[in-house]
């Protein structure tokens, strides 16, 4: 990313703005390519951030005896 590391939400907002600009089709080719490349960077950053957060997520489950135990979140897609 750039000098300052973006918060995930900021990166998503910027990515949404880039998509909107590209969908309008009003930018010159050079400008479109430049913001497209920025969009790719943001998309990769968001993907890595989500992967990292998914590994940190845990859930609390109650077993049959009423005991609460903590387990790591296991994505159904994994």
Short mmCIF file of N, CA and C in Angstrom, two decimals:
data_model
loop_
_atom_site.label_atom_id
_atom_site.label_comp_id
_atom_site.label_asym_id
_atom_site.label_seq_id
_atom_site.Cartn_x
_atom_site.Cartn_y
_atom_site.Cartn_z
N UNK A 1 0.84 -1.18 0.00
CA UNK A 1 0.00 0.00 0.00
C UNK A 1 0.89 1.25 0.00
N UNK A 2 0.27 2.37 0.21
CA UNK A 2 1.01 3.63 0.18
C UNK A 2 1.68 3.91 1.51
N UNK A 3 2.16 5.15 1.66
CA UNK A 3 2.89 5.56 2.85
C UNK A 3 2.13 5.21 4.12
N UNK A 4 0.87 5.58 4.17
CA UNK A 4 0.04 5.34 5.34
C UNK A 4 -0.81 4.11 5.08
N UNK A 5 -0.75 3.15 5.98
CA UNK A 5 -1.56 1.95 5.84
C UNK A 5 -3.03 2.30 6.07
N UNK A 6 -3.87 1.96 5.13
CA UNK A 6 -5.29 2.27 5.21
C UNK A 6 -6.01 1.30 6.14
N UNK A 7 -7.04 1.79 6.79
CA UNK A 7 -7.95 0.90 7.50
C UNK A 7 -8.73 0.12 6.44
N UNK A 8 -9.18 -1.05 6.80
CA UNK A 8 -9.90 -1.90 5.85
C UNK A 8 -11.09 -1.16 5.25
N UNK A 9 -11.86 -0.48 6.09
CA UNK A 9 -13.05 0.23 5.62
C UNK A 9 -12.69 1.34 4.64
N UNK A 10 -11.58 2.03 4.90
CA UNK A 10 -11.12 3.08 3.99
C UNK A 10 -10.75 2.49 2.63
N UNK A 11 -10.08 1.34 2.67
CA UNK A 11 -9.68 0.68 1.43
C UNK A 11 -10.90 0.25 0.62
N UNK A 12 -11.90 -0.29 1.30
CA UNK A 12 -13.13 -0.71 0.61
C UNK A 12 -13.83 0.50 0.00
N UNK A 13 -13.91 1.59 0.75
CA UNK A 13 -14.55 2.81 0.23
C UNK A 13 -13.82 3.33 -1.00
N UNK A 14 -12.49 3.36 -0.93
CA UNK A 14 -11.71 3.84 -2.08
C UNK A 14 -11.91 2.91 -3.28
N UNK A 15 -11.94 1.62 -3.03
CA UNK A 15 -12.16 0.65 -4.10
C UNK A 15 -13.54 0.85 -4.74
N UNK A 16 -14.55 1.09 -3.93
CA UNK A 16 -15.89 1.35 -4.46
C UNK A 16 -15.91 2.61 -5.32
N UNK A 17 -15.19 3.64 -4.90
CA UNK A 17 -15.11 4.88 -5.69
C UNK A 17 -14.42 4.63 -7.03
N UNK A 18 -13.38 3.82 -7.01
CA UNK A 18 -12.66 3.50 -8.24
C UNK A 18 -13.58 2.76 -9.21
N UNK A 19 -14.31 1.79 -8.69
CA UNK A 19 -15.24 1.03 -9.54
C UNK A 19 -16.27 1.96 -10.17
N UNK A 20 -16.81 2.88 -9.37
CA UNK A 20 -17.81 3.82 -9.88
C UNK A 20 -17.22 4.69 -11.00
N UNK A 21 -16.00 5.17 -10.81
CA UNK A 21 -15.35 6.00 -11.83
C UNK A 21 -15.13 5.21 -13.12
N UNK A 22 -14.67 3.97 -12.97
CA UNK A 22 -14.41 3.15 -14.15
C UNK A 22 -15.71 2.80 -14.87
N UNK A 23 -16.77 2.57 -14.12
CA UNK A 23 -18.05 2.23 -14.74
C UNK A 23 -18.63 3.40 -15.53
N UNK A 24 -18.35 4.63 -15.10
CA UNK A 24 -18.83 5.80 -15.83
C UNK A 24 -18.18 5.90 -17.20
N UNK A 25 -16.93 5.46 -17.30
CA UNK A 25 -16.23 5.48 -18.57
C UNK A 25 -15.84 6.85 -19.07
N UNK A 26 -15.75 7.82 -18.18
CA UNK A 26 -15.45 9.19 -18.59
C UNK A 26 -13.97 9.56 -18.46
N UNK A 27 -13.15 8.66 -17.93
CA UNK A 27 -11.74 8.96 -17.75
C UNK A 27 -10.96 8.65 -19.03
N UNK A 28 -9.86 9.38 -19.25
CA UNK A 28 -9.00 9.03 -20.38
C UNK A 28 -8.33 7.68 -20.10
N UNK A 29 -7.82 7.05 -21.13
CA UNK A 29 -7.23 5.72 -21.00
C UNK A 29 -6.15 5.68 -19.93
N UNK A 30 -5.22 6.64 -19.96
CA UNK A 30 -4.14 6.65 -18.97
C UNK A 30 -4.68 6.73 -17.55
N UNK A 31 -5.67 7.59 -17.35
CA UNK A 31 -6.28 7.73 -16.02
C UNK A 31 -6.99 6.46 -15.59
N UNK A 32 -7.66 5.83 -16.53
CA UNK A 32 -8.36 4.58 -16.22
C UNK A 32 -7.38 3.49 -15.81
N UNK A 33 -6.28 3.38 -16.54
CA UNK A 33 -5.28 2.36 -16.21
C UNK A 33 -4.66 2.64 -14.85
N UNK A 34 -4.39 3.90 -14.57
CA UNK A 34 -3.79 4.27 -13.29
C UNK A 34 -4.70 3.89 -12.12
N UNK A 35 -5.98 4.26 -12.21
CA UNK A 35 -6.85 3.94 -11.08
C UNK A 35 -7.21 2.45 -11.06
N UNK A 36 -7.18 1.80 -12.21
CA UNK A 36 -7.39 0.35 -12.23
C UNK A 36 -6.29 -0.35 -11.46
N UNK A 37 -5.04 0.08 -11.67
CA UNK A 37 -3.91 -0.50 -10.94
C UNK A 37 -4.05 -0.27 -9.44
N UNK A 38 -4.50 0.92 -9.07
CA UNK A 38 -4.73 1.21 -7.66
C UNK A 38 -5.84 0.29 -7.12
N UNK A 39 -6.85 0.07 -7.92
CA UNK A 39 -7.93 -0.83 -7.52
C UNK A 39 -7.44 -2.25 -7.28
N UNK A 40 -6.53 -2.71 -8.12
CA UNK A 40 -5.94 -4.05 -7.94
C UNK A 40 -5.19 -4.10 -6.61
N UNK A 41 -4.39 -3.07 -6.32
CA UNK A 41 -3.66 -3.02 -5.04
C UNK A 41 -4.63 -3.08 -3.86
N UNK A 42 -5.69 -2.29 -3.94
CA UNK A 42 -6.67 -2.26 -2.86
C UNK A 42 -7.38 -3.60 -2.71
N UNK A 43 -7.71 -4.21 -3.83
CA UNK A 43 -8.38 -5.51 -3.79
C UNK A 43 -7.50 -6.56 -3.12
N UNK A 44 -6.23 -6.57 -3.46
CA UNK A 44 -5.30 -7.52 -2.84
C UNK A 44 -5.15 -7.25 -1.35
N UNK A 45 -5.04 -5.97 -0.99
CA UNK A 45 -4.92 -5.58 0.41
C UNK A 45 -6.16 -6.04 1.19
N UNK A 46 -7.34 -5.79 0.64
CA UNK A 46 -8.58 -6.19 1.32
C UNK A 46 -8.65 -7.71 1.46
N UNK A 47 -8.27 -8.43 0.42
CA UNK A 47 -8.28 -9.89 0.47
C UNK A 47 -7.34 -10.42 1.54
N UNK A 48 -6.13 -9.88 1.60
CA UNK A 48 -5.17 -10.31 2.62
C UNK A 48 -5.66 -9.97 4.02
N UNK A 49 -6.26 -8.79 4.16
CA UNK A 49 -6.78 -8.38 5.46
C UNK A 49 -7.90 -9.32 5.91
N UNK A 50 -8.81 -9.65 5.01
CA UNK A 50 -9.90 -10.58 5.35
C UNK A 50 -9.36 -11.96 5.72
N UNK A 51 -8.38 -12.45 4.97
CA UNK A 51 -7.78 -13.75 5.29
C UNK A 51 -7.17 -13.73 6.69
N UNK A 52 -6.47 -12.66 6.99
CA UNK A 52 -5.83 -12.52 8.29
C UNK A 52 -6.87 -12.47 9.42
N UNK A 53 -7.92 -11.71 9.21
CA UNK A 53 -8.97 -11.59 10.23
C UNK A 53 -9.71 -12.91 10.43
N UNK A 54 -9.93 -13.63 9.35
CA UNK A 54 -10.63 -14.90 9.45
C UNK A 54 -9.86 -15.87 10.35
N UNK A 55 -8.54 -15.82 10.28
CA UNK A 55 -7.71 -16.70 11.10
C UNK A 55 -7.79 -16.33 12.58
N UNK A 56 -8.15 -15.09 12.87
CA UNK A 56 -8.21 -14.62 14.25
C UNK A 56 -9.59 -14.80 14.88
N UNK A 57 -10.59 -15.06 14.06
CA UNK A 57 -11.95 -15.15 14.57
C UNK A 57 -12.15 -16.48 15.30
N UNK A 58 -12.71 -16.39 16.48
CA UNK A 58 -13.07 -17.60 17.20
C UNK A 58 -14.54 -17.51 17.59
N UNK A 59 -15.11 -18.65 17.85
CA UNK A 59 -16.51 -18.67 18.24
C UNK A 59 -16.63 -19.42 19.57
N UNK A 60 -17.64 -19.06 20.31
CA UNK A 60 -17.92 -19.75 21.56
C UNK A 60 -19.05 -20.74 21.32
N UNK A 61 -18.83 -21.98 21.74
CA UNK A 61 -19.82 -23.02 21.56
C UNK A 61 -20.16 -23.64 22.91
N UNK A 62 -21.39 -24.04 23.06
CA UNK A 62 -21.81 -24.74 24.27
C UNK A 62 -21.90 -26.22 23.92
N UNK A 63 -21.18 -27.04 24.70
CA UNK A 63 -21.25 -28.47 24.43
C UNK A 63 -22.44 -29.08 25.15
N UNK A 64 -22.63 -30.37 25.01
CA UNK A 64 -23.79 -31.07 25.57
C UNK A 64 -23.91 -30.95 27.08
N UNK A 65 -22.78 -30.78 27.77
CA UNK A 65 -22.82 -30.69 29.24
C UNK A 65 -23.02 -29.27 29.73
N UNK A 66 -23.21 -28.34 28.81
CA UNK A 66 -23.42 -26.94 29.21
C UNK A 66 -22.14 -26.14 29.34
N UNK A 67 -21.01 -26.78 29.12
CA UNK A 67 -19.72 -26.08 29.18
C UNK A 67 -19.53 -25.23 27.93
N UNK A 68 -18.95 -24.07 28.11
CA UNK A 68 -18.65 -23.18 26.99
C UNK A 68 -17.20 -23.41 26.59
N UNK A 69 -16.98 -23.60 25.32
CA UNK A 69 -15.60 -23.76 24.83
C UNK A 69 -15.40 -22.84 23.63
N UNK A 70 -14.17 -22.46 23.44
CA UNK A 70 -13.81 -21.57 22.34
C UNK A 70 -13.17 -22.39 21.23
N UNK A 71 -13.59 -22.13 20.00
CA UNK A 71 -13.00 -22.79 18.83
C UNK A 71 -12.69 -21.74 17.79
N UNK A 72 -11.67 -22.02 17.01
CA UNK A 72 -11.37 -21.13 15.89
C UNK A 72 -12.46 -21.27 14.85
N UNK A 73 -12.80 -20.17 14.24
CA UNK A 73 -13.80 -20.16 13.18
C UNK A 73 -13.28 -20.96 12.00
N UNK A 74 -14.08 -21.86 11.50
CA UNK A 74 -13.70 -22.66 10.34
C UNK A 74 -14.66 -22.33 9.21
N UNK A 75 -14.15 -21.59 8.24
CA UNK A 75 -14.98 -21.18 7.11
C UNK A 75 -15.43 -22.40 6.32
N UNK A 76 -16.69 -22.45 5.91
CA UNK A 76 -17.16 -23.58 5.11
C UNK A 76 -16.46 -23.68 3.76
N UNK A 77 -15.86 -22.57 3.30
CA UNK A 77 -15.17 -22.57 2.00
C UNK A 77 -13.76 -23.09 2.12
N UNK A 78 -13.24 -23.22 3.33
CA UNK A 78 -11.85 -23.63 3.53
C UNK A 78 -11.68 -25.11 3.33
#
